[in-house]
Short mmCIF file of C-alpha atoms and ligand atoms in Angstrom, two decimals:
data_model
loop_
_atom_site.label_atom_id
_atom_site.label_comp_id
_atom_site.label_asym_id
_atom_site.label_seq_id
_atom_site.Cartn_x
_atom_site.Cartn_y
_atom_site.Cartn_z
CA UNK S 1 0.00 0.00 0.00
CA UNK S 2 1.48 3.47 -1.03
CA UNK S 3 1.38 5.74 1.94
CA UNK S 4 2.77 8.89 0.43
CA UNK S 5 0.13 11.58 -0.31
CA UNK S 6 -1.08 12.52 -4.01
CA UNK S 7 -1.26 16.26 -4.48
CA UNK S 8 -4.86 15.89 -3.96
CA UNK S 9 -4.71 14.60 -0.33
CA UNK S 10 -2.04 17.74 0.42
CA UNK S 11 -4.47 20.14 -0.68
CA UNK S 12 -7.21 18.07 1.46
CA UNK S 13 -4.12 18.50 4.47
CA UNK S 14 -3.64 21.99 4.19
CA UNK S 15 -7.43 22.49 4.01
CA UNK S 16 -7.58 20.49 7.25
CA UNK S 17 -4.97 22.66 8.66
CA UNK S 18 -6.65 26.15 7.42
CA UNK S 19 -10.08 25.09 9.25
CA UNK S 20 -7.77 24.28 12.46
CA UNK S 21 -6.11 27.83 12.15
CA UNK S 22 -8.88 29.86 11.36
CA UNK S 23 -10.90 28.66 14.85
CA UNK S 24 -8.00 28.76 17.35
CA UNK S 25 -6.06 31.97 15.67
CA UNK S 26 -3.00 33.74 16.55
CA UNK S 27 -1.41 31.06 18.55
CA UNK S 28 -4.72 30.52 20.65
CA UNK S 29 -4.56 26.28 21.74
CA UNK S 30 -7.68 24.46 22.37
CA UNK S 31 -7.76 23.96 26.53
CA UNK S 32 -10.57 21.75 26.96
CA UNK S 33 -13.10 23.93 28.24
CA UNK S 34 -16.69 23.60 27.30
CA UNK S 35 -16.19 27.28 25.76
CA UNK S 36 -13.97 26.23 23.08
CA UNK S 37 -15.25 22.78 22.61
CA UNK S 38 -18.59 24.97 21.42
CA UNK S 39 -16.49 27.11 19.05
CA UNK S 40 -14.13 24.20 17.62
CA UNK S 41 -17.93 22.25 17.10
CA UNK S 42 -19.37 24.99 15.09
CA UNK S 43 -16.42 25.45 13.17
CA UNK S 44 -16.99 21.57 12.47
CA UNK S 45 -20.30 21.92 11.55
CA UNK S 46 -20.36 24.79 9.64
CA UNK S 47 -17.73 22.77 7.30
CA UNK S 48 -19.49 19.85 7.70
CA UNK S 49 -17.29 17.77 9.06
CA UNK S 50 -18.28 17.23 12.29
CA UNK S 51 -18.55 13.32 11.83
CA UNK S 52 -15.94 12.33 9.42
CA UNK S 53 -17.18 8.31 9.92
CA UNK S 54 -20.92 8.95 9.63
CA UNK S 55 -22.49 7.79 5.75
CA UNK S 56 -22.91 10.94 3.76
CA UNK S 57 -26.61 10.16 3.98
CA UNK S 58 -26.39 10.95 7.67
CA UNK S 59 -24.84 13.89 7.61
CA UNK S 60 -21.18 12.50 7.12
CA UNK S 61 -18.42 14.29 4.72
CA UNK S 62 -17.67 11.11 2.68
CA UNK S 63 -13.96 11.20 2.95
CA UNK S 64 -12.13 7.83 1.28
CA UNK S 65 -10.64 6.36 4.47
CA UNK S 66 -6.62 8.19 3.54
CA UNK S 67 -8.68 11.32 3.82
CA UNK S 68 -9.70 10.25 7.57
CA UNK S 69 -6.74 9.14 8.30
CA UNK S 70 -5.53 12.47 7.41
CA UNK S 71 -7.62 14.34 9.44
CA UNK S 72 -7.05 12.15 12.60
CA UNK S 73 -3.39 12.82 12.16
CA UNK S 74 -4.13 16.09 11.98
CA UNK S 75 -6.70 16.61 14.48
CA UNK S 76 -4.00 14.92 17.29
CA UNK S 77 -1.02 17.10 15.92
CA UNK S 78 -3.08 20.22 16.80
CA UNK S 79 -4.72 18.97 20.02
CA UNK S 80 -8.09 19.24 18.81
CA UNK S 81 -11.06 16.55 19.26
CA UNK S 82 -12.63 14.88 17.01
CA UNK S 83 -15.49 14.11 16.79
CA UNK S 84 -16.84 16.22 19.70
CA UNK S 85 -19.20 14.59 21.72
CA UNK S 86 -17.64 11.39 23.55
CA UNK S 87 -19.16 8.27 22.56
CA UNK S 88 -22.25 9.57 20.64
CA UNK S 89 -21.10 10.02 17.36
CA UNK S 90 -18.52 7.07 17.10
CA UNK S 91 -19.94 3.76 19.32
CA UNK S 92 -23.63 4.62 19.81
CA UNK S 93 -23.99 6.36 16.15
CA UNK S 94 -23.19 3.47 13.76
CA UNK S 95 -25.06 1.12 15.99
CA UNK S 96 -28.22 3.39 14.98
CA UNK S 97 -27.35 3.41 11.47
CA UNK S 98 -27.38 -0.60 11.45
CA UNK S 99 -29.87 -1.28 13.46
CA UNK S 100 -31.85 1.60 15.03
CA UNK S 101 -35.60 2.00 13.56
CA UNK S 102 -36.00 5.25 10.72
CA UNK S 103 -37.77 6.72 13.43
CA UNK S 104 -34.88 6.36 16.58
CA UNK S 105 -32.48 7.71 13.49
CA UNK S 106 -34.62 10.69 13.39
CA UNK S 107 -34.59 11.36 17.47
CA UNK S 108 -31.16 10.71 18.01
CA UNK S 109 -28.88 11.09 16.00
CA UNK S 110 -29.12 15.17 15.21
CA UNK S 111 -28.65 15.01 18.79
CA UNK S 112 -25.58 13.32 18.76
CA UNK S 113 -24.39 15.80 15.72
CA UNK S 114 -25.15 18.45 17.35
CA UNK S 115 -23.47 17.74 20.59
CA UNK S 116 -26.83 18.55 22.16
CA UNK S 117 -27.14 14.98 24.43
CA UNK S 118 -24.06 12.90 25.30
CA UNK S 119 -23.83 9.54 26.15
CA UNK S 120 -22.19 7.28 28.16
CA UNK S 121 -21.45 3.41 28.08
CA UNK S 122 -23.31 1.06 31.04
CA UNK S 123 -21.79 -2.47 30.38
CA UNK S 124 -19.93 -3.60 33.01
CA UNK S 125 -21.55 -4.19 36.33
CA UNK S 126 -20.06 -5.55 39.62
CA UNK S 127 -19.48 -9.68 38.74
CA UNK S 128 -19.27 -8.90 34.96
CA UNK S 129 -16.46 -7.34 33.14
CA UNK S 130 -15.02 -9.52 30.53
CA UNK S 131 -17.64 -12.18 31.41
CA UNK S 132 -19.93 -9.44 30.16
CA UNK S 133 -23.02 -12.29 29.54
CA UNK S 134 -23.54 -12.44 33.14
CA UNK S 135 -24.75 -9.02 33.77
CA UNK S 136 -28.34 -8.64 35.32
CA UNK S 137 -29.31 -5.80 35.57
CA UNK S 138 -33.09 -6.37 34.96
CA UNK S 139 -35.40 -4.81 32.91
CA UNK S 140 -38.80 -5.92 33.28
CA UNK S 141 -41.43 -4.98 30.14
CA UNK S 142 -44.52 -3.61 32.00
CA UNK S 143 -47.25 -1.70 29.54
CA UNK S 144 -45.27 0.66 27.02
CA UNK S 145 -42.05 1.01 29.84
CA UNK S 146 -39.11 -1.57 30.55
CA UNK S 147 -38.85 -0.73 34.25
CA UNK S 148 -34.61 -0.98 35.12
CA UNK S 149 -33.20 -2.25 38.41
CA UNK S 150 -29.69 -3.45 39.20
CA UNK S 151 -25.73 -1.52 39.30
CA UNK S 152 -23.51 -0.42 36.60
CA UNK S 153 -19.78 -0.16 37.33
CA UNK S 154 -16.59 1.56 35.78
CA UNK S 155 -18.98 3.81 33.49
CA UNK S 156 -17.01 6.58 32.09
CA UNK S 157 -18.45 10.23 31.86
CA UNK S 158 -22.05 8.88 33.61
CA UNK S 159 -21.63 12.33 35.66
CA UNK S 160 -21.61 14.50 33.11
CA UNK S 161 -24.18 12.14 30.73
CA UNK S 162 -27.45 12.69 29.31
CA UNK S 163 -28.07 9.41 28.47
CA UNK S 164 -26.84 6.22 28.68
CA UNK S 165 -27.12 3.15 26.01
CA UNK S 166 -27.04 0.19 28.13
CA UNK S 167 -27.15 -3.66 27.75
CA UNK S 168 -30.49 -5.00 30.59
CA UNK S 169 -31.40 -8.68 31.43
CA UNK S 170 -35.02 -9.01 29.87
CA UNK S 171 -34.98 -12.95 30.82
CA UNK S 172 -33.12 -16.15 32.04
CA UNK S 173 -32.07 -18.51 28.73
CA UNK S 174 -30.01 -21.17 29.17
CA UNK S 175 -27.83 -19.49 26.75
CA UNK S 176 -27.25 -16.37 28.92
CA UNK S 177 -26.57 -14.13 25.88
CA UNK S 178 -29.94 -14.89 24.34
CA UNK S 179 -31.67 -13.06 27.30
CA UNK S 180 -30.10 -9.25 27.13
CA UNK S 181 -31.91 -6.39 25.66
CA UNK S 182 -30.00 -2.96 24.25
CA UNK S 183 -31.86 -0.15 25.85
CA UNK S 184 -31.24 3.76 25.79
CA UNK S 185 -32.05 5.44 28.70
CA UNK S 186 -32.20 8.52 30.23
CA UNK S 187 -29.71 9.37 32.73
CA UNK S 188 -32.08 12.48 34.49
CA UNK S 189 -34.86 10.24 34.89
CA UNK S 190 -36.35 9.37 38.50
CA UNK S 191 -34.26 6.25 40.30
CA UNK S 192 -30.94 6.59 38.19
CA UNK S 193 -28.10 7.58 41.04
CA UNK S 194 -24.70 8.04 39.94
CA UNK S 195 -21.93 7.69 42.28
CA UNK S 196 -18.31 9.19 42.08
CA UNK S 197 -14.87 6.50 41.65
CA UNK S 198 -12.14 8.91 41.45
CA UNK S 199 -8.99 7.17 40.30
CA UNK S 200 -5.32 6.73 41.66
CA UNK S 201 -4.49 9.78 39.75
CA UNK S 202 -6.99 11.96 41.70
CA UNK S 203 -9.58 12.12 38.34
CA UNK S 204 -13.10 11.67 38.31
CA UNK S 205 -13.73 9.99 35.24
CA UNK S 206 -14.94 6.66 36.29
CA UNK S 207 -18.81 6.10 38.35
CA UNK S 208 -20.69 3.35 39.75
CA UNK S 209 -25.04 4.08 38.34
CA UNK S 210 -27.72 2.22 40.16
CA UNK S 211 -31.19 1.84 39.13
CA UNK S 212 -34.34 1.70 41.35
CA UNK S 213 -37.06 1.50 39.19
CA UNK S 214 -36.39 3.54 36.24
CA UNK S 215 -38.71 3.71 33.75
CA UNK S 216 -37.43 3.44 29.79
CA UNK S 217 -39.47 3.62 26.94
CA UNK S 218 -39.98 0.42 24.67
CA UNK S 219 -39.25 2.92 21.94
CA UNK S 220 -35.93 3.22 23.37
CA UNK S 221 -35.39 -0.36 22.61
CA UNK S 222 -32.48 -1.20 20.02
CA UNK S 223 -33.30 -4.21 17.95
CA UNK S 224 -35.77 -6.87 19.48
CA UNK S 225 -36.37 -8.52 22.93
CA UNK S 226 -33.35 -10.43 24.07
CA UNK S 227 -31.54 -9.53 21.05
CA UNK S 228 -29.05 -7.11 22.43
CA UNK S 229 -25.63 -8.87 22.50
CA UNK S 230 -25.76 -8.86 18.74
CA UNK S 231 -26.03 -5.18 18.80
CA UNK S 232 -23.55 -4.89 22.05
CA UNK S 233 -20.90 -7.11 20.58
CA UNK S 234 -21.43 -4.44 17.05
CA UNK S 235 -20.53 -1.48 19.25
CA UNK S 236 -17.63 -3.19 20.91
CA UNK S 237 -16.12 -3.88 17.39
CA UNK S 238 -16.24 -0.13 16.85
CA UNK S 239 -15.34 0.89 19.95
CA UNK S 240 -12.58 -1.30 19.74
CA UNK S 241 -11.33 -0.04 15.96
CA UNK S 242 -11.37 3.26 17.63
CA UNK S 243 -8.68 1.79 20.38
CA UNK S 244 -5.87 1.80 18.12
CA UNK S 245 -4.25 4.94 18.80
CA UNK S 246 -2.44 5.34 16.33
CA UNK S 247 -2.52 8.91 15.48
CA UNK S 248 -1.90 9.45 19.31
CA UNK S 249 1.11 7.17 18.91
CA UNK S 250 2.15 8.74 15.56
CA UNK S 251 1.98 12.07 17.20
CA UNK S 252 3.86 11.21 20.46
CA UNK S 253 6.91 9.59 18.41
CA UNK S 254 7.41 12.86 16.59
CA UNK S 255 7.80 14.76 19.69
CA UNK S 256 10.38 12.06 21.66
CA UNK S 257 12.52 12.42 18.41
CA UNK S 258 12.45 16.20 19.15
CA UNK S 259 12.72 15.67 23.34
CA UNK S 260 15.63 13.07 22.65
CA UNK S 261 17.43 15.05 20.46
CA UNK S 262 17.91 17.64 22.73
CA UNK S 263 18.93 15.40 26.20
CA UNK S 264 22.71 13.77 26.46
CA UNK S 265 23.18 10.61 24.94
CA UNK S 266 26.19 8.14 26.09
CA UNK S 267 28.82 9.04 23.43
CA UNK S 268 28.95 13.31 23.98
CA UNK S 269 26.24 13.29 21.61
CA UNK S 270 22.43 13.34 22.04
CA UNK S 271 20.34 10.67 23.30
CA UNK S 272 18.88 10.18 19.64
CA UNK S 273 22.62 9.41 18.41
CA UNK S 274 22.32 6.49 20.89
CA UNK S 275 22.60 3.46 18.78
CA UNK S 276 20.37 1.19 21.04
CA UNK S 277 17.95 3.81 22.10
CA UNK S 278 17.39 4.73 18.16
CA UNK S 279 16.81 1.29 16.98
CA UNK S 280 14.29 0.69 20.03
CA UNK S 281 12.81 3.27 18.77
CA UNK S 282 12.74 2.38 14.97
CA UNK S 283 11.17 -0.77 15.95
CA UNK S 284 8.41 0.85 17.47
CA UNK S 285 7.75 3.29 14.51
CA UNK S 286 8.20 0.53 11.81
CA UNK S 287 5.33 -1.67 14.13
CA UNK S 288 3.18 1.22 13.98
CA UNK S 289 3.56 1.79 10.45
CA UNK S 290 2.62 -1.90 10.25
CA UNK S 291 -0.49 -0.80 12.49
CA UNK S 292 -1.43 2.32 10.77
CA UNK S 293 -1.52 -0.07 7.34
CA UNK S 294 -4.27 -2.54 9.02
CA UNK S 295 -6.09 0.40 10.70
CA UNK S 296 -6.44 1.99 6.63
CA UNK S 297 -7.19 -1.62 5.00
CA UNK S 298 -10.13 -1.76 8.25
CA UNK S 299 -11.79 1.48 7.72
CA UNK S 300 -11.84 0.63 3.85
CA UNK S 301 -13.75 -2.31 4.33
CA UNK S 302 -15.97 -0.41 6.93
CA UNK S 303 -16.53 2.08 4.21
CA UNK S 304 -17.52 0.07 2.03
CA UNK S 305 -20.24 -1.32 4.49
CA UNK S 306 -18.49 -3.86 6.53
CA UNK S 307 -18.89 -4.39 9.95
CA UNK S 308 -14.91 -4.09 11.80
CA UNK S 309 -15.19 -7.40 13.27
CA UNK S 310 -12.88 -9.37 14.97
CA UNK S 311 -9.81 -7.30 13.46
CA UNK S 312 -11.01 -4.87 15.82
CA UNK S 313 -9.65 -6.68 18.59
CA UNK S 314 -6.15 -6.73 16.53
CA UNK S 315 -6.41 -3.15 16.51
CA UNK S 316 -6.98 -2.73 20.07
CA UNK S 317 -4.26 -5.48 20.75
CA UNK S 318 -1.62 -4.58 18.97
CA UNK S 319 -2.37 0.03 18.98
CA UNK S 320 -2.10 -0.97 23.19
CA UNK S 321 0.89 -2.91 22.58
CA UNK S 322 2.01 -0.27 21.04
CA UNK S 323 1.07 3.32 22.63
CA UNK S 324 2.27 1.90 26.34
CA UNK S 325 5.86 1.27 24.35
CA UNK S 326 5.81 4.37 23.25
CA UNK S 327 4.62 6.52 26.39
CA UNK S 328 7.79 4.49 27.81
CA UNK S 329 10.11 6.56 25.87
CA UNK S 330 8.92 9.67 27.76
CA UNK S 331 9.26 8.09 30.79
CA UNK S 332 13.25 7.12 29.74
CA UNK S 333 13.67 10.63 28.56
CA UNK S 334 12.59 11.75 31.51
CA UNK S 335 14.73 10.01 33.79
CA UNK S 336 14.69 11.66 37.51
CA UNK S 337 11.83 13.95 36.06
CA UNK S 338 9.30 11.67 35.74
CA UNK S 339 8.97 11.06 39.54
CA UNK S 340 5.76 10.56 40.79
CA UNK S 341 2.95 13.38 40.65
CA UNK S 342 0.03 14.01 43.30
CA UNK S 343 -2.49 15.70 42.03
CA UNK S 344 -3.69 17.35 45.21
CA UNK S 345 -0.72 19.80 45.43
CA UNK S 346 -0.90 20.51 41.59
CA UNK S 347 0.03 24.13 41.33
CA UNK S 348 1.02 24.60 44.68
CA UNK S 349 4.97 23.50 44.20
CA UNK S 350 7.42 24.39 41.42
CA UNK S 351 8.25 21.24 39.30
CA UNK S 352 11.15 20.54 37.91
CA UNK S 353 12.32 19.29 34.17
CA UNK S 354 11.27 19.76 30.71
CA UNK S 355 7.73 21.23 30.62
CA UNK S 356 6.89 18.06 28.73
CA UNK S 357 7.79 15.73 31.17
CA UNK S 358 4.91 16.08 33.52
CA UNK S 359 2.04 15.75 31.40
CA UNK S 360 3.60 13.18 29.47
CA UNK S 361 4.04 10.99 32.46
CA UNK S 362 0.69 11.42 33.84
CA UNK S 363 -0.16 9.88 29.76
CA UNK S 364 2.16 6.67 30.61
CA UNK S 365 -0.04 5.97 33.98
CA UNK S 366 -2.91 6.63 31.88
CA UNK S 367 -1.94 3.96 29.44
CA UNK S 368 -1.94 1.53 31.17
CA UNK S 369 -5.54 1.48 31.46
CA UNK S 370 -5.54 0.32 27.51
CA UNK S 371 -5.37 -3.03 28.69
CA UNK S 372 -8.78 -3.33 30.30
CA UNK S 373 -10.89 -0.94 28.53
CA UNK S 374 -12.70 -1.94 25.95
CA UNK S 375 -11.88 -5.27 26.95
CA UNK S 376 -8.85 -6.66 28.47
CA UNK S 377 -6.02 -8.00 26.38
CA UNK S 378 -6.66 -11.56 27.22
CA UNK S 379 -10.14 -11.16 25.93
CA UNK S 380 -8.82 -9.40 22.49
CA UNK S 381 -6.57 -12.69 22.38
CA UNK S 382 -9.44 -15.11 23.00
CA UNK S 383 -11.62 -13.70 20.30
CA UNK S 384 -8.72 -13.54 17.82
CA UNK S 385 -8.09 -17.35 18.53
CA UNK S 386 -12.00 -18.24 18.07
CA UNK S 387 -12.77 -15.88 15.31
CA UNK S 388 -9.25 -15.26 13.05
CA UNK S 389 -7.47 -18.31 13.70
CA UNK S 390 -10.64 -20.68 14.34
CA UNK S 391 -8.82 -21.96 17.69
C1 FAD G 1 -10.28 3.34 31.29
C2 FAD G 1 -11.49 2.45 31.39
C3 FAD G 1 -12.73 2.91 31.01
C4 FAD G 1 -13.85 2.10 31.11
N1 FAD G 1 -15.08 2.61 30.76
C5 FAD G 1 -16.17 1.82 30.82
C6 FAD G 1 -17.46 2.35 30.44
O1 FAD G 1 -17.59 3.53 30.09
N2 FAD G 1 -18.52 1.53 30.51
C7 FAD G 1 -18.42 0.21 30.88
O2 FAD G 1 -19.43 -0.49 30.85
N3 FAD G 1 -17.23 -0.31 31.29
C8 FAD G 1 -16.11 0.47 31.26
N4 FAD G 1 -14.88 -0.04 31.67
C9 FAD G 1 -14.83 -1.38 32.25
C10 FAD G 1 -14.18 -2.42 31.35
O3 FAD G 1 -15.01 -2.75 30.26
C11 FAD G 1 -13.87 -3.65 32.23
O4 FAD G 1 -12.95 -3.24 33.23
C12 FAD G 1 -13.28 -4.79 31.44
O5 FAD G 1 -14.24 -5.33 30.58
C13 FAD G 1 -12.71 -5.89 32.36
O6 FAD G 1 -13.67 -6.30 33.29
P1 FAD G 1 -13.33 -6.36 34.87
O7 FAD G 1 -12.75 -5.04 35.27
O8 FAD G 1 -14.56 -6.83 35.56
O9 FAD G 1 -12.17 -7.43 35.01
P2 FAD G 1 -12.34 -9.01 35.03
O10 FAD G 1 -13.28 -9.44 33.97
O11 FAD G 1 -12.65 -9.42 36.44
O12 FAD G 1 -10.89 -9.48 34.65
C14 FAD G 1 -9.83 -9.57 35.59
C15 FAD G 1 -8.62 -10.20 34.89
O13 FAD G 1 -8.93 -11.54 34.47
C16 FAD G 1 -8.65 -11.70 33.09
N5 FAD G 1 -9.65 -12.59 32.47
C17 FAD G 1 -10.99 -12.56 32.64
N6 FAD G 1 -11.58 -13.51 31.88
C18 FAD G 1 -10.60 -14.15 31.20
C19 FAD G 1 -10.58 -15.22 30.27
N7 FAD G 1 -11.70 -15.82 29.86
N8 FAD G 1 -9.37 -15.61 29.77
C20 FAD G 1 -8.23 -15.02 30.16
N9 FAD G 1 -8.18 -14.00 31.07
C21 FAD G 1 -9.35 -13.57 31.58
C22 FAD G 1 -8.79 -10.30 32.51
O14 FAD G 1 -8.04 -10.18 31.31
C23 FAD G 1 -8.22 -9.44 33.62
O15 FAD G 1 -6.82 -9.41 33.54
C24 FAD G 1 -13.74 0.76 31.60
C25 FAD G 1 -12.48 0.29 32.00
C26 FAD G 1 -11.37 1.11 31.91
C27 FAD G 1 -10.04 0.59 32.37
#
């Protein structure tokens, strides 16, 4: 596959850069506040590509999948997100457009463009993580409602969510898969309580949800009755294609070439004339470039309306693989600097070291986490040995 860019796709680049430009001017950086997620959104929008995956007949830009890759690249070199709106437009989004109703398309999803209602993931529950079939959370179908009881666990963003698309145990098969239902439900509705897990590195990201008799519309149903781990398993695949980091990766390489170049390597030269530490290093780009092949050859086939499938889980293996090598580096560069950081007294003491040394360790810690979400590595392997290799 040729990876260098026809003239075409540098115009498309410099486009992509000129949109970036002309909403953060004069040296202005995104920050992450709400504020400037609004203004980077409408600049989206009014360009119209504020869901580069989405089908053109939903609203999407119809890019050929170099063009996205592109823009990702892009979008990480210059900090900005993309999409905006969390898990909306990529995991809940192309579950609607294969299996949502013409009429759920119609009440969600301009929601979900328009970063009007986000959404969070309720999966996991106490007792069922990677054994995700044993959930039970019950929802029981009384008159035109599903009425929800039971405990979500490990659900990112339910604080700050509108809604959540969840999986619900409609009814005991002896196939435990046959009996869960995909239900979307409302997060400010009567008996939903969400409670805080803040993490070793001081964040709130993470919540436990219970439900005491919440009441969900069967309209909000996705699919039919004890069909939902067809329609969970679908999200997971994109969830999972979106786990492979390798813009992120791309982007962080490019900057330890720059931080290495500038520390002392063994020889009077810099640490990027280091023989060993360069071919480490190498490796790692030439695996990504590997990666970054599979990732284009995946989104193709998704283009061309395939479902991601189990290569999803060779995305997520391998992009994890790789992105925890790579925040590594950082670490090594950092040597003495990358000493351990408490968020509590953030602020309050000088630190020492390159200015890149902090935030880029806090990014190793956060790596780590790669390994579970979306399902752990040893679950990526066991579906790759049932599904690609027919174990
Ligand atoms: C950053 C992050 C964000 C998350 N966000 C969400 C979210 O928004 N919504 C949500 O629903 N969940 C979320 N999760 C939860 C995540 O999906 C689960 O943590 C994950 O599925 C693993 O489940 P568990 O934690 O119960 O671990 P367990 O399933 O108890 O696994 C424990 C260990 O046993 C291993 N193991 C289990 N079964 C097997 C097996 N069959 N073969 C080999 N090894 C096995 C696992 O690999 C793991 O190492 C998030 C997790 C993380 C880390």
């Amino acid at each position: 596959m040729d990876l260098s860019l026809s003239e075409a796709e540098i115009a498309f680049r410099d486009e992509v850069r000129a949109l970036a430009a002309s909403a953060f001017p004069n040296g202005e950086t995104f920050d992450r506040s709400r504020a400037h997620e609004q203004r980077w959104h409408r600049a989206l929008l009014d360009r119209g590509w504020a869901v580069n995956k989405w089908p053109v007949a939903f609203g999407g830009p119809g890019w050929t999948p170099t063009q996205s890759f592109i823009w990702e690249r892009e979008m990480m070199a210059a900090g900005l997100p993309t999409p905006v709106g969390g898990m909306g437009p990529g995991m809940l989004a192309p579950i609607l457009f294969a299996y949502g109703t013409p009429e759920q398309q119609a009440r969600f999803l301009p929601d979900i463009l328009h970063d009007r209602v986000r959404w969070c993931q309720g999966y996991s529950e106490p007792g069922a993580g990677s054994d995700l079939a044993s959930l039970r959370t019950r929802a029981v179908l009384t008159g035109d409602h599903y009425v929800v009881d039971g405990e979500k666990v490990w659900t990112s963003g339910a604080h700050r969510a509108d809604m959540m698309f969840c999986l619900t145990r409609t009814s005991d098969e002896p196939k435990r898969q046959d009996g869960i239902t995909f239900l979307l439900l409302d997060m400010h509705a009567p008996g939903v309580t969400v409670r805080p897990i803040i993490s070793i590195d001081g964040r709130h990201m993470f919540n436990g949800v219970t439900f005491d008799g919440v009441r969900v519309p069967a309209g909000n149903r996705i699919g039919r009755e004890g069909e939902g781990w067809t329609v969970a398993k679908g999200l997971l695949t994109h969830e999972r294609t979106g786990q492979a980091f390798v813009s992120l990766s791309l982007d962080m390489l490019a900057r330890i070439r720059l931080a290495a170049s500038g520390l002392p390597g063994s020889d009077g030269g810099s640490l990027m004339d280091d023989a060993g530490f360069a071919a480490r290093l190498g490796w790692a780009e030439v695996e990504l470039q590997a990666l970054a092949m599979t990732e284009l050859r995946t989104l193709s086939e998704v283009e061309a309306g395939g479902a991601p499938g189990a290569q999803s889980s060779m995305l997520k293996l391998k992009g994890t693989d790789i992105v925890q090598r790579v925040t590594e580096f950082f670490v090594e560069c950092a040597g003495p600097y990358a000493a351990p950081w408490f968020p509590e007294t953030a602020g309050q003491r000088q630190t020492i070291g390159p200015d890149w040394a902090q935030p880029e360790v806090t990014r190793y810690l956060e790596a780590r986490a790669a390994s579970i979400a979306g399902g752990s590595d040893e679950v990526q392997r066991n579906i790759i040995a049932k599904h690609v290799l027919k174990l």
